[in-house]
Coordinates of N, CA and C in Angstrom, one line a residue:
X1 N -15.2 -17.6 -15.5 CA -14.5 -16.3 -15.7 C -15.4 -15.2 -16.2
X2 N -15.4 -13.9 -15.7 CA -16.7 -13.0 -15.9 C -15.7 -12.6 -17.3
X3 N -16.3 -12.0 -18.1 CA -16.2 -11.7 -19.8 C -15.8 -10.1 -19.4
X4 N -14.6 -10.2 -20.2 CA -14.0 -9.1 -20.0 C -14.4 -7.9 -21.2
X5 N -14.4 -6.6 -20.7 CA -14.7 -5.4 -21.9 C -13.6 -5.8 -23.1
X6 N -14.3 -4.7 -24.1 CA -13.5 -4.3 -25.2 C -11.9 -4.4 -25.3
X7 N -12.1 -2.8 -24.5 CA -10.8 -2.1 -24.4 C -9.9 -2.8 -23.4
X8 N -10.2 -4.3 -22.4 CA -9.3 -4.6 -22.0 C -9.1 -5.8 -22.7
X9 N -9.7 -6.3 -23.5 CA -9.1 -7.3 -24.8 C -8.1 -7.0 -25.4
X10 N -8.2 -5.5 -25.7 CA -7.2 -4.9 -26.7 C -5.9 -4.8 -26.1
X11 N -6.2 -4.0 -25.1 CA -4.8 -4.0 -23.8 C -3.9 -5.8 -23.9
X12 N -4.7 -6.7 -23.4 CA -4.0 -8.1 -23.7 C -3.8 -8.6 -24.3
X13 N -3.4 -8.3 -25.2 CA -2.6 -8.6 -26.5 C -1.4 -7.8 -26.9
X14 N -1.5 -7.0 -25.9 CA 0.2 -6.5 -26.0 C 1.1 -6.5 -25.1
X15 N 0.5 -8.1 -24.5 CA 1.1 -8.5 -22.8 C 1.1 -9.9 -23.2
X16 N 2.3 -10.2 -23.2 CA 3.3 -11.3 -23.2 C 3.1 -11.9 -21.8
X17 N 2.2 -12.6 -21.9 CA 1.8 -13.2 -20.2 C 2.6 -14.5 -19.9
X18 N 3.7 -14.9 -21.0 CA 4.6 -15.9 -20.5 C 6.2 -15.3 -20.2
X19 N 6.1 -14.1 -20.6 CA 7.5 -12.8 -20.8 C 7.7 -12.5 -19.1
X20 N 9.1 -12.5 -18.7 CA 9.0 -11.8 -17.3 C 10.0 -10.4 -18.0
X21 N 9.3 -9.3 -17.8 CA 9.6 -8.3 -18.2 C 10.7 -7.6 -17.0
X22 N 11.6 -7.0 -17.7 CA 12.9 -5.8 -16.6 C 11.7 -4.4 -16.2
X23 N 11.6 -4.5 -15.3 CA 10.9 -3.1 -14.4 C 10.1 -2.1 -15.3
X24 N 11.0 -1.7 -16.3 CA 10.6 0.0 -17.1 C 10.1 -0.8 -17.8
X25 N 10.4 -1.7 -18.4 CA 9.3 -2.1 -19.8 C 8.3 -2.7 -19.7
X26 N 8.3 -2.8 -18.1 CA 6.6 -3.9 -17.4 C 5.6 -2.6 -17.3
X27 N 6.3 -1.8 -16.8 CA 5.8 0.0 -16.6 C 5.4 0.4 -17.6
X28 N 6.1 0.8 -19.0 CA 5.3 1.4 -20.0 C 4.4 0.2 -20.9
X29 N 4.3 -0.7 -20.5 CA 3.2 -2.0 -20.8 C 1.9 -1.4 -19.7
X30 N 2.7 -1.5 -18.5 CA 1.2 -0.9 -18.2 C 0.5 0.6 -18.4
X31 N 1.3 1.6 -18.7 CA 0.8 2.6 -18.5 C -0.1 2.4 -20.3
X32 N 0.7 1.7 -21.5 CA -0.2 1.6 -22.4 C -1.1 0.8 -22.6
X33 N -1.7 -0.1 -21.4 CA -2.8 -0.6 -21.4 C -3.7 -0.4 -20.5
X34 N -3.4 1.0 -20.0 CA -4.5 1.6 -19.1 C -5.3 2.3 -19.8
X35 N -6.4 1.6 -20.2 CA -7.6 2.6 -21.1 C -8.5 3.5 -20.1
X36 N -8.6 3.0 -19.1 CA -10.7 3.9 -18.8 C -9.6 5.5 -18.4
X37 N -10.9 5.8 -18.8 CA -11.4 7.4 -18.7 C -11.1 8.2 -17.2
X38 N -9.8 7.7 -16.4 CA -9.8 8.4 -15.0 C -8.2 7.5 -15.2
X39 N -7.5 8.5 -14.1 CA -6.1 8.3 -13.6 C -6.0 7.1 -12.8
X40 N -5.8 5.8 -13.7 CA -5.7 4.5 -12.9 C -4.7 4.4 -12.3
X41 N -4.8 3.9 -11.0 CA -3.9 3.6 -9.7 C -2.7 2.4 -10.4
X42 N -1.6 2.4 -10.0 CA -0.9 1.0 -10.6 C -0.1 0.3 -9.2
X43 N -0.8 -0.9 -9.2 CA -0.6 -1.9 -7.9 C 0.6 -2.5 -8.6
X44 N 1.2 -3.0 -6.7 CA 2.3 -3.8 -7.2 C 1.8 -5.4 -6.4
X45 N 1.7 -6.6 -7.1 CA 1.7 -7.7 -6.2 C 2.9 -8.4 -6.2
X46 N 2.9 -9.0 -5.3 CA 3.9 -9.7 -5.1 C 3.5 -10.9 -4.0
X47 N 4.1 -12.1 -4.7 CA 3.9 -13.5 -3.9 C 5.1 -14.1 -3.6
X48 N 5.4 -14.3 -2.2 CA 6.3 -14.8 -1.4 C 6.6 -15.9 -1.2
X49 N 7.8 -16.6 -0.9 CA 7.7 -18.2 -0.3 C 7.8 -18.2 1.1
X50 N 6.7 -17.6 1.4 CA 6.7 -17.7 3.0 C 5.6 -17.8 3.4
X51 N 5.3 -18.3 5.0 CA 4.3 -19.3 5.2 C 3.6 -18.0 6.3
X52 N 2.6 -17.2 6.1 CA 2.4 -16.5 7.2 C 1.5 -16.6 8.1
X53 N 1.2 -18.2 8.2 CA 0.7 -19.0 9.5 C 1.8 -18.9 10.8
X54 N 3.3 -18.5 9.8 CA 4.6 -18.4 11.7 C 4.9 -17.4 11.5
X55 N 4.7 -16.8 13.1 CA 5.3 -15.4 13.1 C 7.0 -15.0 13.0
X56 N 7.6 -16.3 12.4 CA 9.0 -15.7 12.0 C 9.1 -15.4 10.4
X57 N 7.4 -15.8 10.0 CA 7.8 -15.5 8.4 C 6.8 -14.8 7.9
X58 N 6.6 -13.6 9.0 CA 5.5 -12.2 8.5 C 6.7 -11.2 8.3
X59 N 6.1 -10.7 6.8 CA 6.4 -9.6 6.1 C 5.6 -8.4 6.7
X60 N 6.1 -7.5 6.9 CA 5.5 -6.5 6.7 C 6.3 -5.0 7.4
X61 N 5.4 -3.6 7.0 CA 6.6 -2.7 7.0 C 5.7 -1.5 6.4
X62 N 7.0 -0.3 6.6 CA 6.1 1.0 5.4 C 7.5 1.6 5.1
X63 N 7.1 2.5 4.3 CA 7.8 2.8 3.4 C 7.3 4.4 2.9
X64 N 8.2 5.3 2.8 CA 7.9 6.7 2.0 C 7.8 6.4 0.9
X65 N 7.0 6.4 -0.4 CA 7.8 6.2 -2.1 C 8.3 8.0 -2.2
X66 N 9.6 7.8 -2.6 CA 9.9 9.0 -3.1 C 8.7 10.1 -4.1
X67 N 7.7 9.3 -4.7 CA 6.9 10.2 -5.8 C 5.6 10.5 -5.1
X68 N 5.3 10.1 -4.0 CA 4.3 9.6 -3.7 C 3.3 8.8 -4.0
X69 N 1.7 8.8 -3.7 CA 0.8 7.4 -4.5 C 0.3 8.1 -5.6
X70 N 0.2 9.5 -5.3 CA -0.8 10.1 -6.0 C -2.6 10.6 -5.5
X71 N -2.3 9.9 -4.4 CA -4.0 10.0 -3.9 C -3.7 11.2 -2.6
X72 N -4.4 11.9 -2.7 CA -4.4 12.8 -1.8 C -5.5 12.1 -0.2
X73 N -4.2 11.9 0.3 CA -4.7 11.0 2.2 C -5.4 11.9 2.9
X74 N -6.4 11.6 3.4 CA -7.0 12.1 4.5 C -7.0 11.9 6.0
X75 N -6.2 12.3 7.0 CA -5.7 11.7 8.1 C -6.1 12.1 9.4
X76 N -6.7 10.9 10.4 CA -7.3 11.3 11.1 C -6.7 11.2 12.5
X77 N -6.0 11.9 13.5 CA -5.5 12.1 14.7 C -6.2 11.8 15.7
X78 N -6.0 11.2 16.7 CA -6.5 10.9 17.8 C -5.2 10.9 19.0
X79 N -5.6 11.9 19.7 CA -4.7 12.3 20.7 C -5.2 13.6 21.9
X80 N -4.3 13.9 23.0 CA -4.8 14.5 24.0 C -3.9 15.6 23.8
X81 N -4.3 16.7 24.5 CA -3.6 18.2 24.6 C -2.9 18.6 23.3
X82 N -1.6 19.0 24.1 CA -0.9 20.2 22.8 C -0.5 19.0 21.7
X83 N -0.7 17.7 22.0 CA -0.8 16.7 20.5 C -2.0 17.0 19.7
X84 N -2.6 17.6 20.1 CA -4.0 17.7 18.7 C -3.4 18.9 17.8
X85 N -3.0 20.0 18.5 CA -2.5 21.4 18.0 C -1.3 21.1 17.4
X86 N -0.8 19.8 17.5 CA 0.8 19.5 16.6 C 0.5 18.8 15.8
X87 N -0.7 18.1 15.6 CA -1.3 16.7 14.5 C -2.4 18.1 13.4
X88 N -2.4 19.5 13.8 CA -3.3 20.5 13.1 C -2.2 21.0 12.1
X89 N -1.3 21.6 13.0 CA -0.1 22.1 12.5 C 0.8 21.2 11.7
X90 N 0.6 20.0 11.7 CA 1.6 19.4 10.3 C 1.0 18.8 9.6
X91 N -0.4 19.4 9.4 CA -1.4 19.1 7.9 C -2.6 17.8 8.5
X92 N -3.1 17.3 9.4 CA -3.8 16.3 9.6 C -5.2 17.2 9.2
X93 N -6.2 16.0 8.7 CA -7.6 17.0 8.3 C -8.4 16.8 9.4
X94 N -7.9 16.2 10.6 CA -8.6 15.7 11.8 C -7.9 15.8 12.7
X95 N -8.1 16.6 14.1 CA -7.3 16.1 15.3 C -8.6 16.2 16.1
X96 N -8.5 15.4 17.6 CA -9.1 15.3 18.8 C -9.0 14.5 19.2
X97 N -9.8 13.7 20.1 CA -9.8 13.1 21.4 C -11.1 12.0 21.5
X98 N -11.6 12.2 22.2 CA -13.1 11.0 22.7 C -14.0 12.2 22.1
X99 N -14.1 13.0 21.6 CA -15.1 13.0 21.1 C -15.0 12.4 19.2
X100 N -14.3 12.5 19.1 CA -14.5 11.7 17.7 C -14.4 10.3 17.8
X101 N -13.7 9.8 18.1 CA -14.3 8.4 18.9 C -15.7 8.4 18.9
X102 N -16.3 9.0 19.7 CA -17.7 9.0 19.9 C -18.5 9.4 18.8
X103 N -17.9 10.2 17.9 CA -18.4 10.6 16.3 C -18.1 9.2 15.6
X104 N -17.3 8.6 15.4 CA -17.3 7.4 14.8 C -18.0 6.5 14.9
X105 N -18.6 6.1 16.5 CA -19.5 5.1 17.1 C -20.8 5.5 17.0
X106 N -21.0 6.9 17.1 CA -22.5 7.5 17.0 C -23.3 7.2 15.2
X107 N -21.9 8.4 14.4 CA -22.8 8.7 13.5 C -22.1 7.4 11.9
X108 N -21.4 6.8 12.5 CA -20.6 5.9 11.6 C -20.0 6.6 10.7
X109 N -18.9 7.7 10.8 CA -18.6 8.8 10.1 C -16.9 8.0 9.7
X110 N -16.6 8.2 8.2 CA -15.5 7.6 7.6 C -14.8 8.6 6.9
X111 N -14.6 9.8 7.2 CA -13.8 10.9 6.4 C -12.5 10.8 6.2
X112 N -12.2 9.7 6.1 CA -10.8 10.0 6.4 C -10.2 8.8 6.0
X113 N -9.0 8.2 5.4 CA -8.2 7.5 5.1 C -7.1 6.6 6.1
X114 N -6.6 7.5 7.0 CA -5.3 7.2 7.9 C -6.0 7.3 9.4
X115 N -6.1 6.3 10.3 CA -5.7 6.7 11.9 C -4.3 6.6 12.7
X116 N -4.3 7.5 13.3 CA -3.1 8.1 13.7 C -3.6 8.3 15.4
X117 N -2.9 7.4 16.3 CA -3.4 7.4 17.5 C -1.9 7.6 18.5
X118 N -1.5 9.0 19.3 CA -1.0 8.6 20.4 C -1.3 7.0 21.4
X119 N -0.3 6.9 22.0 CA -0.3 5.6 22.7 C -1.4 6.0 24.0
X120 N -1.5 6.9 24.4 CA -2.5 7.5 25.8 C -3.5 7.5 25.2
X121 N -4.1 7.2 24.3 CA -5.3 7.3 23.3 C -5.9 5.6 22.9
X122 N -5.0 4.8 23.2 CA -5.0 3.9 22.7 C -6.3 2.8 23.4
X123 N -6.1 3.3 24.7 CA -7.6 2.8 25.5 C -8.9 3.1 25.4
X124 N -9.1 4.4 24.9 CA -10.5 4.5 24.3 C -10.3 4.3 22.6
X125 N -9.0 4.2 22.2 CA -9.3 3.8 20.3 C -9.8 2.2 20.6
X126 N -9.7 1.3 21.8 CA -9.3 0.2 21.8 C -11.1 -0.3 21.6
X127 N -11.7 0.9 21.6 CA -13.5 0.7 22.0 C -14.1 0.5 20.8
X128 N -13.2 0.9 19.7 CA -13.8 0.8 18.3 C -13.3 0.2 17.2
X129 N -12.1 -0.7 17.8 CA -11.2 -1.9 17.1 C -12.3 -2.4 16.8
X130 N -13.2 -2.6 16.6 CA -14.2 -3.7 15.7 C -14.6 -2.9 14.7
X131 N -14.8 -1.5 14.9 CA -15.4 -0.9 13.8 C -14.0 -0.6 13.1
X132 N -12.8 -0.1 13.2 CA -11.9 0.3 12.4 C -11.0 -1.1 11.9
X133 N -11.0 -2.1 12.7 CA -9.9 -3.0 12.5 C -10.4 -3.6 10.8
X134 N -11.7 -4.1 10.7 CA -12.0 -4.6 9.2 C -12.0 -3.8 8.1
X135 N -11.9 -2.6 8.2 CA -11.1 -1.3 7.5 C -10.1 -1.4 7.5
X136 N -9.1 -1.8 7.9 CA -7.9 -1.4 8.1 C -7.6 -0.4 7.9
X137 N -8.4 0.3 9.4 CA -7.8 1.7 9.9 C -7.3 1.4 11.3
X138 N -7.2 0.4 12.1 CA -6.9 0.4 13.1 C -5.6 0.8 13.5
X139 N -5.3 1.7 14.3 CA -3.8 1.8 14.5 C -2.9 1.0 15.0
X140 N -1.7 1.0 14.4 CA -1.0 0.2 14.8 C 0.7 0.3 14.6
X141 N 1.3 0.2 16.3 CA 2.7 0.8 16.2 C 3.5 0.5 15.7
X142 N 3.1 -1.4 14.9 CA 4.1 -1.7 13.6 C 4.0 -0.9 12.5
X143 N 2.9 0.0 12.4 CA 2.5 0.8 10.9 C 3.1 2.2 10.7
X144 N 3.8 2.5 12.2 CA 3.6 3.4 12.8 C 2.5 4.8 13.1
X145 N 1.6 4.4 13.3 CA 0.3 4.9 13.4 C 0.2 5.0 14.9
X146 N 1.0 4.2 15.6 CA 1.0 4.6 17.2 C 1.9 4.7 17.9
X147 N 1.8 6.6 17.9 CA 3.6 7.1 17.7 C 2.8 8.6 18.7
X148 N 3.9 8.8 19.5 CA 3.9 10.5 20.2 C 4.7 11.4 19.3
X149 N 5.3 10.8 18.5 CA 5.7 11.7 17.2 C 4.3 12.5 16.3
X150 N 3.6 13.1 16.6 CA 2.4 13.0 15.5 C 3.2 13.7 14.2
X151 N 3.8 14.9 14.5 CA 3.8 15.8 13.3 C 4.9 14.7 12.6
X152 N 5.8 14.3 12.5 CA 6.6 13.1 11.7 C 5.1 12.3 10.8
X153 N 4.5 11.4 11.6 CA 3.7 10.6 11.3 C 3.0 11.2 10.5
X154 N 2.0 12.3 10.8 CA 0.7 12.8 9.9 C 2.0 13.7 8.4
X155 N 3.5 14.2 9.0 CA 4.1 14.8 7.7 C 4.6 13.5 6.4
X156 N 4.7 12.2 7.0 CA 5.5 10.8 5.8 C 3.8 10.7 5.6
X157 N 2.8 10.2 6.3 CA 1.3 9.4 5.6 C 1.2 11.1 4.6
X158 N 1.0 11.8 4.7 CA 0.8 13.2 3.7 C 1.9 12.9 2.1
X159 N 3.0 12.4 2.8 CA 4.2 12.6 1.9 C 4.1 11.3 0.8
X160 N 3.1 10.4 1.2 CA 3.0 9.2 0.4 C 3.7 7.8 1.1
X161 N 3.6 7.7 2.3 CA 3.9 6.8 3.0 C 2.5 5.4 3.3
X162 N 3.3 4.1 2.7 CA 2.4 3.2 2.5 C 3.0 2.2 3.2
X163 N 1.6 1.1 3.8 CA 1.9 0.0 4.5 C 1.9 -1.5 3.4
X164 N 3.6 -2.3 3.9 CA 2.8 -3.5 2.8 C 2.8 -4.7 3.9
X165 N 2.1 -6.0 3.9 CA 1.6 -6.5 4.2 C 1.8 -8.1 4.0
X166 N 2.2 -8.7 4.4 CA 1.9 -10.3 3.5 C 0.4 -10.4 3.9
X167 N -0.6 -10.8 2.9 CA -1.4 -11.6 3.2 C -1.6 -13.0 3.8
X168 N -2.7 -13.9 4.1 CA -2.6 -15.4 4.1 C -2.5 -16.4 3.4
X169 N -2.5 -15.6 1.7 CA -2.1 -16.6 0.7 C -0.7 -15.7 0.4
X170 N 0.1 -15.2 1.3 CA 1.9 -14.7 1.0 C 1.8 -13.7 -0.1
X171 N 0.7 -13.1 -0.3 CA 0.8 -12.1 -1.4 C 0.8 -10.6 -0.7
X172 N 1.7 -9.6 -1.3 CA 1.5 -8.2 -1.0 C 1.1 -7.5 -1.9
X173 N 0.2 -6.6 -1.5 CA -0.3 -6.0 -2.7 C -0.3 -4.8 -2.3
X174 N 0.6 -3.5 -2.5 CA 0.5 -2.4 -2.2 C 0.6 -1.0 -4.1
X175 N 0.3 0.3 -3.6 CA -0.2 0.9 -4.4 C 0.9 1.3 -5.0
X176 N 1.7 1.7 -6.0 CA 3.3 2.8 -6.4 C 2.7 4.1 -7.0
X177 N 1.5 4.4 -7.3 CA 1.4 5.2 -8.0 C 0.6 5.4 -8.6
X178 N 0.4 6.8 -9.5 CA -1.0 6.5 -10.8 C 0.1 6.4 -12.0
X179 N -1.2 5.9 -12.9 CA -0.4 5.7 -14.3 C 0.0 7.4 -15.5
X180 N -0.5 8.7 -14.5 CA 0.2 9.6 -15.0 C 1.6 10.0 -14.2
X181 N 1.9 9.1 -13.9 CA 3.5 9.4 -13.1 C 4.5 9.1 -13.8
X182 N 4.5 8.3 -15.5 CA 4.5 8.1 -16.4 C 6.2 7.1 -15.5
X183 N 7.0 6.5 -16.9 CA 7.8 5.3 -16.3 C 8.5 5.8 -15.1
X184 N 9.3 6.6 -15.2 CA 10.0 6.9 -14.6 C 9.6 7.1 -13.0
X185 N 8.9 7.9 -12.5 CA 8.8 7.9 -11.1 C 8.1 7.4 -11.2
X186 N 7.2 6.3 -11.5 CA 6.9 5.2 -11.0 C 7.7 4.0 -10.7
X187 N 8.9 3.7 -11.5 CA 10.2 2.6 -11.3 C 11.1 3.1 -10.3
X188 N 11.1 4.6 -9.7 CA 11.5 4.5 -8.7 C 10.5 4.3 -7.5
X189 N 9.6 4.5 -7.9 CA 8.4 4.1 -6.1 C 8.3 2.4 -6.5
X190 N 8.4 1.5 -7.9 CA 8.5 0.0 -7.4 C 9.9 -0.2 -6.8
X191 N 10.8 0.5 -7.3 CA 12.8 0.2 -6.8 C 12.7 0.2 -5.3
X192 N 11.7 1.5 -4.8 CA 11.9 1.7 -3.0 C 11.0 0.7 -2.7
X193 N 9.4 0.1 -3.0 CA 9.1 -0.3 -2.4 C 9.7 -1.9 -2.2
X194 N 9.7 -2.2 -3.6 CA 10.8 -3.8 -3.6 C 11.7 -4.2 -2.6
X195 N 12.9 -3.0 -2.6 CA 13.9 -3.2 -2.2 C 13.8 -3.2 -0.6
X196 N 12.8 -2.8 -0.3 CA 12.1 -2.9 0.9 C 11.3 -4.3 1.6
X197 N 10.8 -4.9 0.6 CA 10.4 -5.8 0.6 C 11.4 -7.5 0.4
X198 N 12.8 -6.9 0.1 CA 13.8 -7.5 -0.5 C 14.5 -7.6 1.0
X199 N 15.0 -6.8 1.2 CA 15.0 -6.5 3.0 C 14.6 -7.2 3.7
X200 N 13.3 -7.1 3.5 CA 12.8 -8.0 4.9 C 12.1 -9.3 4.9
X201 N 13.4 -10.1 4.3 CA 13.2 -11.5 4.1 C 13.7 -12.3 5.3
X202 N 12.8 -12.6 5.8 CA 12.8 -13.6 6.5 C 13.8 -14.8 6.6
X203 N 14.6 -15.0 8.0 CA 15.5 -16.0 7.7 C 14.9 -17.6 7.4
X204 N 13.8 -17.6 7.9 CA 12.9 -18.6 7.8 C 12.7 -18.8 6.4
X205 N 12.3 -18.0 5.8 CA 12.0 -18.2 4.1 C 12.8 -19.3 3.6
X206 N 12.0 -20.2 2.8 CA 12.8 -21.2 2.1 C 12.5 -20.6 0.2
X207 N 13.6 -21.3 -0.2 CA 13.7 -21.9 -1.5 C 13.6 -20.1 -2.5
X208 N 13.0 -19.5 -3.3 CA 13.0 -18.3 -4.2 C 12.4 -17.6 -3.5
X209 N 12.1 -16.8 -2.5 CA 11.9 -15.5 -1.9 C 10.8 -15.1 -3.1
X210 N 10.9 -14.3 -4.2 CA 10.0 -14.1 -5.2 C 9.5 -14.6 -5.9
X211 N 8.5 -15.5 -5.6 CA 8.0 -16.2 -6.6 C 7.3 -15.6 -7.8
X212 N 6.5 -14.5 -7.7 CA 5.6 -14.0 -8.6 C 6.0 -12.2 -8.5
X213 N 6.1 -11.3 -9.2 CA 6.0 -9.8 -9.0 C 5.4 -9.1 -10.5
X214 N 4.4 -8.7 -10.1 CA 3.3 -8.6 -11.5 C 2.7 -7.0 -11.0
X215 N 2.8 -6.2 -11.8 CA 2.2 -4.6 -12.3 C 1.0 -4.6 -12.8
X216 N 0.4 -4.0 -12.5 CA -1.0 -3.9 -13.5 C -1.4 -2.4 -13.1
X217 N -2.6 -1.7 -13.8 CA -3.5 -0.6 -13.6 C -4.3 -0.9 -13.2
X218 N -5.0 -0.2 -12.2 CA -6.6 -0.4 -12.1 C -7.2 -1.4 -12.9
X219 N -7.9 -1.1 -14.0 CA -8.6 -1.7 -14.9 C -7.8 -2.6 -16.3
X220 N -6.4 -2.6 -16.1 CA -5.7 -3.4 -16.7 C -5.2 -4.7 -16.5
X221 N -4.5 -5.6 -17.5 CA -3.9 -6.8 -17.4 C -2.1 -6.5 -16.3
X222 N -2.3 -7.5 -15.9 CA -0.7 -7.9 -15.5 C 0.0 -7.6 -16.1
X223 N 1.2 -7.4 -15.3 CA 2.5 -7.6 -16.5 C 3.2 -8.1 -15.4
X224 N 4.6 -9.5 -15.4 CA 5.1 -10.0 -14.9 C 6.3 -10.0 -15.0
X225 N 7.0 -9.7 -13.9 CA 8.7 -8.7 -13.5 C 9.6 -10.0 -13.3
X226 N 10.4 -9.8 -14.1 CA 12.0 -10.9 -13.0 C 11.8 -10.3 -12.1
X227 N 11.5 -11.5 -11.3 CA 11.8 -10.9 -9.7 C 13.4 -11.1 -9.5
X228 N 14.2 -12.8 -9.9 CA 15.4 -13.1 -9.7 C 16.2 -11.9 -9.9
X229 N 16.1 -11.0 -11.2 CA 16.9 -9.8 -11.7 C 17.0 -8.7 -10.3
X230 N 16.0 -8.8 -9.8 CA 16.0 -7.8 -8.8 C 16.3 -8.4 -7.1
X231 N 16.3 -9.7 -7.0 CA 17.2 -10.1 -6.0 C 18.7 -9.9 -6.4
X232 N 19.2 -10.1 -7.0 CA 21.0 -10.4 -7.7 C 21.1 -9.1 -7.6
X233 N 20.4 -7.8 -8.1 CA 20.5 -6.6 -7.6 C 20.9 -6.1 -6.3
X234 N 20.0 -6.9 -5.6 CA 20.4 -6.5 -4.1 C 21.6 -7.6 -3.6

């Protein structure tokens, strides 16, 4: 185990790591054990009892949070005609065609956070699935990233629209927020994304659906949520 700083010694000791904490009071645990010197991001994990070796027991989905993340997205458009001039017009910091494609493969250029691909695009995006797919920037129409909708699409990723994911060890791990969003809109961006993730439970799933649901900051300890309280909820 690598030897942890000071200030996150201190932080862990006012975290009850055998406690499953109610939502808001896991929240202002974390927001008071977020020390370093910058606006720490606060993840949510979550570990599932599902197996996502079968495709009837993949999670996954997006979601607007009402507060947004707090990070300001950089979105990059890939499309033909009057879709570039409607992916400009609803805030994207990127629109075109094959020639950015070819900016990507030439100069290995990463400005940007989100791809956003029409479907008629999708055969030359299809040239640089190696280079965007291990990023996970590759588009994709479960994410809805591959949509003739642009201005919808580039207006929710702007608005704080996030993808969650099961991993291959059943864990999701998506962003709610920074720790100046202080409790409150933060417990509503974990309520939307949960309840979303609460959703789309799989009929396949066996035995507690939630096994683990833990908050932390950036550079802070865990804090660990009834999950049960927030199934009986729903």
């Amino acid at each position: 185990m690598p030897k942890r700083g000071k200030k996150y010694q201190e932080s862990i000791k006012l975290v009850d790591r055998e406690n499953l904490y109610d939502v808001a009071d896991a929240l202002d645990l974390v927001i008071k054990t977020a020390k370093a010197n910058f606006d720490e991001t606060v993840e949510l994990a979550v570990r599932l009892s599902v197996d996502p070796r079968h495709a009837d027991q993949q999670v996954r989905g997006t979601v607007v949070l009402p507060n947004g993340t707090g990070k300001e997205v950089k979105v990059l458009v890939l499309a033909k005609g009057d879709k570039i001039a409607e992916a400009e017009a609803a805030g994207a910091d990127y629109a075109g065609g094959e020639e950015l494609v070819e900016k990507i493969q030439a100069e290995n250029w990463f400005d940007f956070d989100v791809v956003i691909a029409t479907p008629d695009m999708m055969g030359v995006v299809g040239k640089i699935g190696r280079i965007l797919g291990p990023k996970g920037l590759m588009p994709n129409p479960k994410s809805g990233t591959v949509t003739f909708d642009v201005e919808q699409a580039v207006k929710e990723t702007k608005a704080g629209k996030v993808e969650y994911r099961v991993d291959k060890a059943a864990i999701i791990n998506v962003p709610i927020g920074k720790v100046s969003f202080g409790v409150e809109k933060l417990e509503e961006n974990f309520r939307t994304i949960a309840g979303e993730i609460i959703k789309a439970k799989p009929a396949a799933a066996k035995g507690r659906y939630l096994k683990s649901v833990t908050v932390a900051s950036t550079m802070g300890p865990g804090v660990k949520i009834n999950g049960q309280k927030l199934m009986e909820k729903k």
